[in-house]
């Protein structure tokens, strides 16, 4: 079936079917849905990213569509502490509108906040930003992508003048001679991507992985660097130090296409490999081997992911790796460059069109007068009426219910009770609200705290667009209508806007919303003006920027210049600094978190799929056998992981895949197994990214 298939087709007496994309990660694997007498059948599609492959999550994605836990009617809580009860849509929407008016009359427009998600379609992310700034007139909007891509985005913007996760097509991975993955485990987080790594290996290329754990990806590597968590920046600076001393720089590229290298040269001169070995635990020989593998081949790619980015110095860590890529002359050449692996399904598009605290559609800055004037013109409002920048996600949540924070919160596509750092603190702030509204398809852990819960349509029941990790805009196509009593987020926002204002209505048709998004993004860094649904349908997606309907799109960035005022990329000197929290006698171990193959994000969806639950039934704490022996812990025994913020309890899993000074837990489970009860809410000063990947803990038998 081609990517240009209609939303729902019938051939003879056969079932309806739709060509669409997986609802999970940013690989956005192509799939075909078919309606059968028993429900919905999933088939893989030969799309450029997944090439006919799906992971276990993709194959079982349709199991959720008719799940017994699915909500099909709004829920209302009549009084604090009362039970949620079924309600009509009229009751629910009236309750929200009345609550919003009451809170804003008592505390002002910014007393109502909006929290979005990186899984929302481009249309919904755009509508959410417009709803917050025009209907609610609040500056308080952010989203869970702040905890996913913000550090890489900030580093990309300041180095290249633009943030697109992969500035080249994914197929470039297979054309590289060396691929360096830093803090990435795609063998578990997006398995079909590994086909491209296989292409590299079959051509004789080398895979090098930097990760504190011997993950499924690291076990396939030609070389695995296993640093102490939080020392990736020092490792990156040491690699550039070696490239300098060995004469491996692309001096012509640095001179002609970059600026600021002299300060970086002086800074990395102090990162002697022996000193970095002492700091990180990575042997000097492995540092030299890595630098040589990157610098002495024709094509090399450096990719980062959350392991490198989810730190209070995540922006600087990514910057150090970008510095290395620029010094070697990699960006802009086929089969070479720097990129980051976007996590959530629409993590790229979700941050481009207005649900991030400091941005307007098209990746425009909200404090830019020209940007405000352009977008206000599309929205038909006075530019001065648009609020200014809000605060990043954790700061927004941490202030809820306080005199300086919002008193009401509307949540779309997120489950912060499980996914937020220092989650017990966030849960307490949610409980302090005057009004909490959650739009979801099940009673997630966050929905259980809400005053109003709104049931929403799922991916197979709606049309729209997503932007994958390459910056390729794709079409999501509906196979069927939502169940009776269920609405789309666009319909919900339009209905609320109608109740709260007398102005121009908020469109609820996704095609109309996308057309408006194109006008609002025109001229911005993420320019979608030349993209239409029909153009996407005619090909395998369209890469932004694409300013003209009759002009080309941009699969590869930086070939001739960078989108900076002078066309040059910017080096930035960065220095290693310790993690926000150091180990000590009371908390002598490092704690880090991540994902497992069969679960996804907060687990609200995947924990309800029987096959995935069998594959990964619950949380665990991974310890090295030597550490377990010292603690008197055996395989499967319950343990407590305790930090200064809280604790988790889960069975021990003994493995030599992890360093003896570090413990690991996946973050997909709630309750006693909630890993984010432990994690640190220290923030990167540039991106607002919390330090999920390292904090100090102690471990003891439970």
CSV table of C-alpha atoms in Angstrom, one decimal, residues 205-494:
chain,number,residue,atom,x,y,z
A,205,UNK,CA,31.7,0.7,9.1
A,206,UNK,CA,32.3,0.9,12.8
A,207,UNK,CA,29.7,1.4,15.6
A,208,UNK,CA,31.0,3.1,18.8
A,209,UNK,CA,28.6,3.5,21.8
A,210,UNK,CA,29.1,5.7,24.9
A,211,UNK,CA,26.8,4.5,27.7
A,212,UNK,CA,27.3,3.6,31.4
A,213,UNK,CA,25.4,0.4,30.7
A,214,UNK,CA,26.2,-2.5,28.3
A,215,UNK,CA,22.8,-2.0,26.7
A,216,UNK,CA,21.4,-4.1,23.8
A,217,UNK,CA,22.9,-1.4,21.5
A,218,UNK,CA,26.3,-1.4,23.2
A,219,UNK,CA,26.6,-5.2,22.9
A,220,UNK,CA,26.5,-4.7,19.1
A,221,UNK,CA,29.2,-2.1,19.1
A,222,UNK,CA,32.8,-2.5,17.9
A,223,UNK,CA,33.8,-0.4,20.8
A,224,UNK,CA,31.9,0.4,24.0
A,225,UNK,CA,32.9,3.4,26.2
A,226,UNK,CA,31.4,3.0,29.7
A,227,UNK,CA,31.9,6.3,31.5
A,228,UNK,CA,30.7,7.3,34.9
A,229,UNK,CA,27.3,8.9,34.5
A,230,UNK,CA,27.6,12.7,34.0
A,231,UNK,CA,31.1,12.7,32.5
A,232,UNK,CA,30.2,12.7,28.8
A,233,UNK,CA,31.2,16.3,28.4
A,234,UNK,CA,34.7,15.6,29.6
A,235,UNK,CA,34.9,12.6,27.2
A,236,UNK,CA,33.8,14.8,24.3
A,237,UNK,CA,36.4,17.5,25.1
A,238,UNK,CA,39.1,14.8,25.4
A,239,UNK,CA,38.2,13.5,21.9
A,240,UNK,CA,38.6,17.0,20.5
A,241,UNK,CA,41.9,17.4,22.4
A,242,UNK,CA,43.2,14.2,20.7
A,243,UNK,CA,42.0,15.4,17.3
A,244,UNK,CA,43.9,18.6,17.8
A,245,UNK,CA,47.1,17.1,19.0
A,246,UNK,CA,47.1,14.4,16.3
A,247,UNK,CA,46.5,16.9,13.5
A,248,UNK,CA,43.1,15.4,12.5
A,249,UNK,CA,41.1,18.7,12.2
A,250,UNK,CA,39.5,19.8,9.0
A,251,UNK,CA,41.2,23.2,9.1
A,252,UNK,CA,39.7,24.4,5.8
A,253,UNK,CA,36.2,23.6,7.0
A,254,UNK,CA,36.8,25.3,10.4
A,255,UNK,CA,38.2,28.4,8.7
A,256,UNK,CA,35.6,28.7,6.0
A,257,UNK,CA,32.4,27.5,7.7
A,258,UNK,CA,32.7,28.2,11.4
A,259,UNK,CA,33.5,30.9,14.0
A,260,UNK,CA,34.7,30.8,17.6
A,261,UNK,CA,37.2,27.9,17.4
A,262,UNK,CA,40.1,29.6,19.0
A,263,UNK,CA,38.4,29.7,22.4
A,264,UNK,CA,37.4,26.1,22.1
A,265,UNK,CA,41.0,25.2,21.2
A,266,UNK,CA,42.3,26.8,24.4
A,267,UNK,CA,39.6,25.1,26.5
A,268,UNK,CA,40.1,21.6,25.3
A,269,UNK,CA,43.9,21.9,25.6
A,270,UNK,CA,43.4,21.1,29.3
A,271,UNK,CA,41.5,17.9,28.7
A,272,UNK,CA,44.4,15.5,28.7
A,273,UNK,CA,43.2,11.9,28.0
A,274,UNK,CA,44.9,10.6,31.2
A,275,UNK,CA,43.0,13.1,33.3
A,276,UNK,CA,39.7,12.3,31.6
A,277,UNK,CA,40.3,8.6,32.2
A,278,UNK,CA,40.7,9.3,35.9
A,279,UNK,CA,37.5,11.4,35.8
A,280,UNK,CA,35.3,9.2,33.6
A,281,UNK,CA,36.7,5.7,33.8
A,282,UNK,CA,37.1,5.6,30.0
A,283,UNK,CA,40.6,4.2,29.2
A,284,UNK,CA,43.0,6.4,27.3
A,285,UNK,CA,43.3,3.8,24.6
A,286,UNK,CA,39.6,3.8,23.9
A,287,UNK,CA,39.6,7.6,23.7
A,288,UNK,CA,42.3,7.5,21.1
A,289,UNK,CA,40.6,4.7,19.2
A,290,UNK,CA,37.3,6.7,19.1
A,291,UNK,CA,38.9,9.9,18.0
A,292,UNK,CA,40.8,8.0,15.2
A,293,UNK,CA,37.7,6.2,14.1
A,294,UNK,CA,35.8,9.5,13.7
A,295,UNK,CA,38.7,11.6,12.2
A,296,UNK,CA,40.4,9.3,9.8
A,297,UNK,CA,37.4,8.1,7.7
A,298,UNK,CA,35.6,9.8,4.8
A,299,UNK,CA,32.2,9.9,6.6
A,300,UNK,CA,31.3,9.9,10.3
A,301,UNK,CA,28.2,10.7,12.2
A,302,UNK,CA,27.8,11.6,15.9
A,303,UNK,CA,24.4,11.1,17.5
A,304,UNK,CA,23.2,11.9,21.0
A,305,UNK,CA,20.1,10.9,22.9
A,306,UNK,CA,18.7,11.3,26.4
A,307,UNK,CA,21.7,9.7,28.2
A,308,UNK,CA,23.9,12.6,27.2
A,309,UNK,CA,21.2,15.3,27.3
A,310,UNK,CA,19.1,14.7,30.5
A,311,UNK,CA,21.6,16.5,32.8
A,312,UNK,CA,21.9,19.9,34.4
A,313,UNK,CA,24.7,20.4,31.9
A,314,UNK,CA,23.0,18.7,29.0
A,315,UNK,CA,23.2,21.7,26.6
A,316,UNK,CA,26.9,22.0,27.2
A,317,UNK,CA,27.5,18.3,26.8
A,318,UNK,CA,25.7,18.3,23.4
A,319,UNK,CA,27.7,21.5,22.5
A,320,UNK,CA,30.9,19.7,23.2
A,321,UNK,CA,29.9,16.9,20.8
A,322,UNK,CA,28.8,19.5,18.2
A,323,UNK,CA,32.2,21.2,18.6
A,324,UNK,CA,33.9,17.8,17.8
A,325,UNK,CA,31.7,17.3,14.7
A,326,UNK,CA,32.4,20.8,13.4
A,327,UNK,CA,36.2,20.5,14.0
A,328,UNK,CA,36.2,17.4,11.9
A,329,UNK,CA,34.2,19.1,9.2
A,330,UNK,CA,31.2,16.6,9.4
A,331,UNK,CA,28.0,18.7,9.2
A,332,UNK,CA,26.5,19.3,5.8
A,333,UNK,CA,28.2,16.3,4.0
A,334,UNK,CA,26.3,13.2,2.9
A,335,UNK,CA,26.8,10.4,5.4
A,336,UNK,CA,28.3,12.7,8.0
A,337,UNK,CA,27.3,15.2,10.6
A,338,UNK,CA,25.8,15.6,14.1
A,339,UNK,CA,22.2,14.8,15.0
A,340,UNK,CA,20.1,13.8,18.0
A,341,UNK,CA,17.6,11.0,18.2
A,342,UNK,CA,14.2,12.5,19.0
A,343,UNK,CA,12.3,10.5,21.5
A,344,UNK,CA,8.5,11.1,21.4
A,345,UNK,CA,6.4,10.4,18.4
A,346,UNK,CA,6.0,14.1,17.5
A,347,UNK,CA,8.9,15.4,19.7
A,348,UNK,CA,10.1,17.4,16.7
A,349,UNK,CA,6.9,19.0,15.5
A,350,UNK,CA,5.5,19.3,19.0
A,351,UNK,CA,8.2,21.9,19.9
A,352,UNK,CA,8.0,23.8,16.6
A,353,UNK,CA,4.5,25.2,16.7
A,354,UNK,CA,3.7,26.8,20.0
A,355,UNK,CA,3.3,24.5,23.0
A,356,UNK,CA,6.7,25.4,24.3
A,357,UNK,CA,6.9,28.3,26.8
A,358,UNK,CA,9.1,30.5,24.7
A,359,UNK,CA,8.0,29.8,21.1
A,360,UNK,CA,5.4,30.7,18.6
A,361,UNK,CA,4.5,28.6,15.5
A,362,UNK,CA,7.3,28.1,13.0
A,363,UNK,CA,9.9,27.9,15.8
A,364,UNK,CA,9.7,31.6,16.3
A,365,UNK,CA,10.7,33.2,19.5
A,366,UNK,CA,7.7,34.7,21.4
A,367,UNK,CA,9.8,37.7,22.5
A,368,UNK,CA,10.6,38.6,18.9
A,369,UNK,CA,8.4,41.6,17.9
A,370,UNK,CA,8.4,40.6,14.3
A,371,UNK,CA,7.4,37.1,15.1
A,372,UNK,CA,4.6,38.3,17.4
A,373,UNK,CA,3.3,40.6,14.7
A,374,UNK,CA,3.3,37.9,12.0
A,375,UNK,CA,1.5,35.3,14.1
A,376,UNK,CA,-0.9,37.8,15.6
A,377,UNK,CA,-1.9,38.7,12.1
A,378,UNK,CA,-2.7,35.1,11.3
A,379,UNK,CA,-4.7,34.8,14.5
A,380,UNK,CA,-6.5,38.1,14.0
A,381,UNK,CA,-5.4,39.6,17.3
A,382,UNK,CA,-3.3,42.6,18.5
A,383,UNK,CA,0.3,41.6,18.9
A,384,UNK,CA,0.4,43.4,22.2
A,385,UNK,CA,-2.4,41.1,23.5
A,386,UNK,CA,-0.1,38.0,23.2
A,387,UNK,CA,1.5,37.1,26.5
A,388,UNK,CA,5.2,36.9,26.9
A,389,UNK,CA,7.4,33.8,27.6
A,390,UNK,CA,6.4,31.4,30.3
A,391,UNK,CA,8.6,29.1,32.3
A,392,UNK,CA,9.9,25.6,31.5
A,393,UNK,CA,7.9,22.5,32.4
A,394,UNK,CA,9.3,21.6,35.8
A,395,UNK,CA,9.2,25.2,37.0
A,396,UNK,CA,5.6,25.4,35.9
A,397,UNK,CA,4.6,22.3,37.7
A,398,UNK,CA,6.6,23.0,40.8
A,399,UNK,CA,4.8,26.3,41.3
A,400,UNK,CA,1.3,25.0,40.9
A,401,UNK,CA,-1.1,26.0,43.7
A,402,UNK,CA,1.4,28.5,45.2
A,403,UNK,CA,1.0,32.3,45.2
A,404,UNK,CA,3.4,32.7,42.3
A,405,UNK,CA,2.0,29.8,40.3
A,406,UNK,CA,-1.0,28.7,38.4
A,407,UNK,CA,-4.2,27.6,40.2
A,408,UNK,CA,-5.7,25.6,37.3
A,409,UNK,CA,-4.0,23.3,34.9
A,410,UNK,CA,-5.2,21.7,31.6
A,411,UNK,CA,-3.2,18.6,30.6
A,412,UNK,CA,-3.2,17.1,27.1
A,413,UNK,CA,-1.1,14.1,26.2
A,414,UNK,CA,1.0,13.8,29.3
A,415,UNK,CA,1.2,11.9,32.6
A,416,UNK,CA,3.5,13.9,34.8
A,417,UNK,CA,2.6,12.0,38.0
A,418,UNK,CA,4.9,9.2,36.5
A,419,UNK,CA,7.1,11.1,34.1
A,420,UNK,CA,8.2,14.2,36.0
A,421,UNK,CA,11.4,14.4,38.1
A,422,UNK,CA,10.9,14.5,41.8
A,423,UNK,CA,7.5,13.1,41.0
A,424,UNK,CA,6.1,13.0,44.6
A,425,UNK,CA,6.6,16.8,44.7
A,426,UNK,CA,4.8,17.3,41.4
A,427,UNK,CA,2.0,15.0,42.5
A,428,UNK,CA,1.5,17.2,45.7
A,429,UNK,CA,1.4,20.3,43.5
A,430,UNK,CA,-1.3,18.8,41.3
A,431,UNK,CA,-3.3,18.0,44.4
A,432,UNK,CA,-3.1,21.7,45.5
A,433,UNK,CA,-4.8,23.0,42.4
A,434,UNK,CA,-8.2,24.6,42.3
A,435,UNK,CA,-8.9,22.9,39.0
A,436,UNK,CA,-7.2,20.0,37.2
A,437,UNK,CA,-8.4,18.9,33.8
A,438,UNK,CA,-6.9,15.9,32.0
A,439,UNK,CA,-7.6,14.8,28.5
A,440,UNK,CA,-6.7,11.2,28.0
A,441,UNK,CA,-8.0,7.8,26.8
A,442,UNK,CA,-7.6,6.0,30.1
A,443,UNK,CA,-7.5,6.9,33.7
A,444,UNK,CA,-3.8,7.6,33.9
A,445,UNK,CA,-2.2,8.3,37.2
A,446,UNK,CA,-2.5,12.0,36.5
A,447,UNK,CA,-6.2,11.6,35.4
A,448,UNK,CA,-6.9,9.9,38.8
A,449,UNK,CA,-6.2,13.3,40.5
A,450,UNK,CA,-8.3,15.4,38.1
A,451,UNK,CA,-11.5,17.3,38.7
A,452,UNK,CA,-12.5,16.7,35.1
A,453,UNK,CA,-11.3,13.9,32.7
A,454,UNK,CA,-12.1,14.1,29.0
A,455,UNK,CA,-12.0,11.0,26.8
A,456,UNK,CA,-10.1,11.6,23.6
A,457,UNK,CA,-9.7,9.9,20.2
A,458,UNK,CA,-6.8,7.7,19.4
A,459,UNK,CA,-4.2,7.7,16.6
A,460,UNK,CA,-6.2,5.3,14.4
A,461,UNK,CA,-9.3,7.5,14.7
A,462,UNK,CA,-8.0,10.9,13.6
A,463,UNK,CA,-6.3,12.6,10.7
A,464,UNK,CA,-3.4,14.9,11.1
A,465,UNK,CA,0.4,15.2,10.6
A,466,UNK,CA,3.4,14.2,12.6
A,467,UNK,CA,7.1,15.3,12.1
A,468,UNK,CA,9.5,12.5,12.7
A,469,UNK,CA,13.1,12.5,13.9
A,470,UNK,CA,14.4,13.5,10.4
A,471,UNK,CA,12.2,16.6,10.2
A,472,UNK,CA,10.0,14.6,7.7
A,473,UNK,CA,6.3,15.7,7.9
A,474,UNK,CA,4.1,12.6,7.7
A,475,UNK,CA,0.4,11.9,7.5
A,476,UNK,CA,-1.6,10.2,10.2
A,477,UNK,CA,-4.7,8.7,8.7
A,478,UNK,CA,-7.9,7.5,10.4
A,479,UNK,CA,-9.1,4.0,9.9
A,480,UNK,CA,-12.4,4.5,11.8
A,481,UNK,CA,-14.5,7.0,13.7
A,482,UNK,CA,-13.8,7.4,17.5
A,483,UNK,CA,-16.2,5.5,19.8
A,484,UNK,CA,-19.5,7.2,20.6
A,485,UNK,CA,-18.9,9.8,23.4
A,486,UNK,CA,-15.3,10.4,22.5
A,487,UNK,CA,-13.9,13.6,20.9
A,488,UNK,CA,-10.6,14.8,19.5
A,489,UNK,CA,-8.5,17.3,21.3
A,490,UNK,CA,-9.2,19.8,18.4
A,491,UNK,CA,-12.9,19.5,19.0
A,492,UNK,CA,-12.4,19.9,22.8
A,493,UNK,CA,-10.3,23.1,22.3
A,494,UNK,CA,-12.8,24.5,19.9
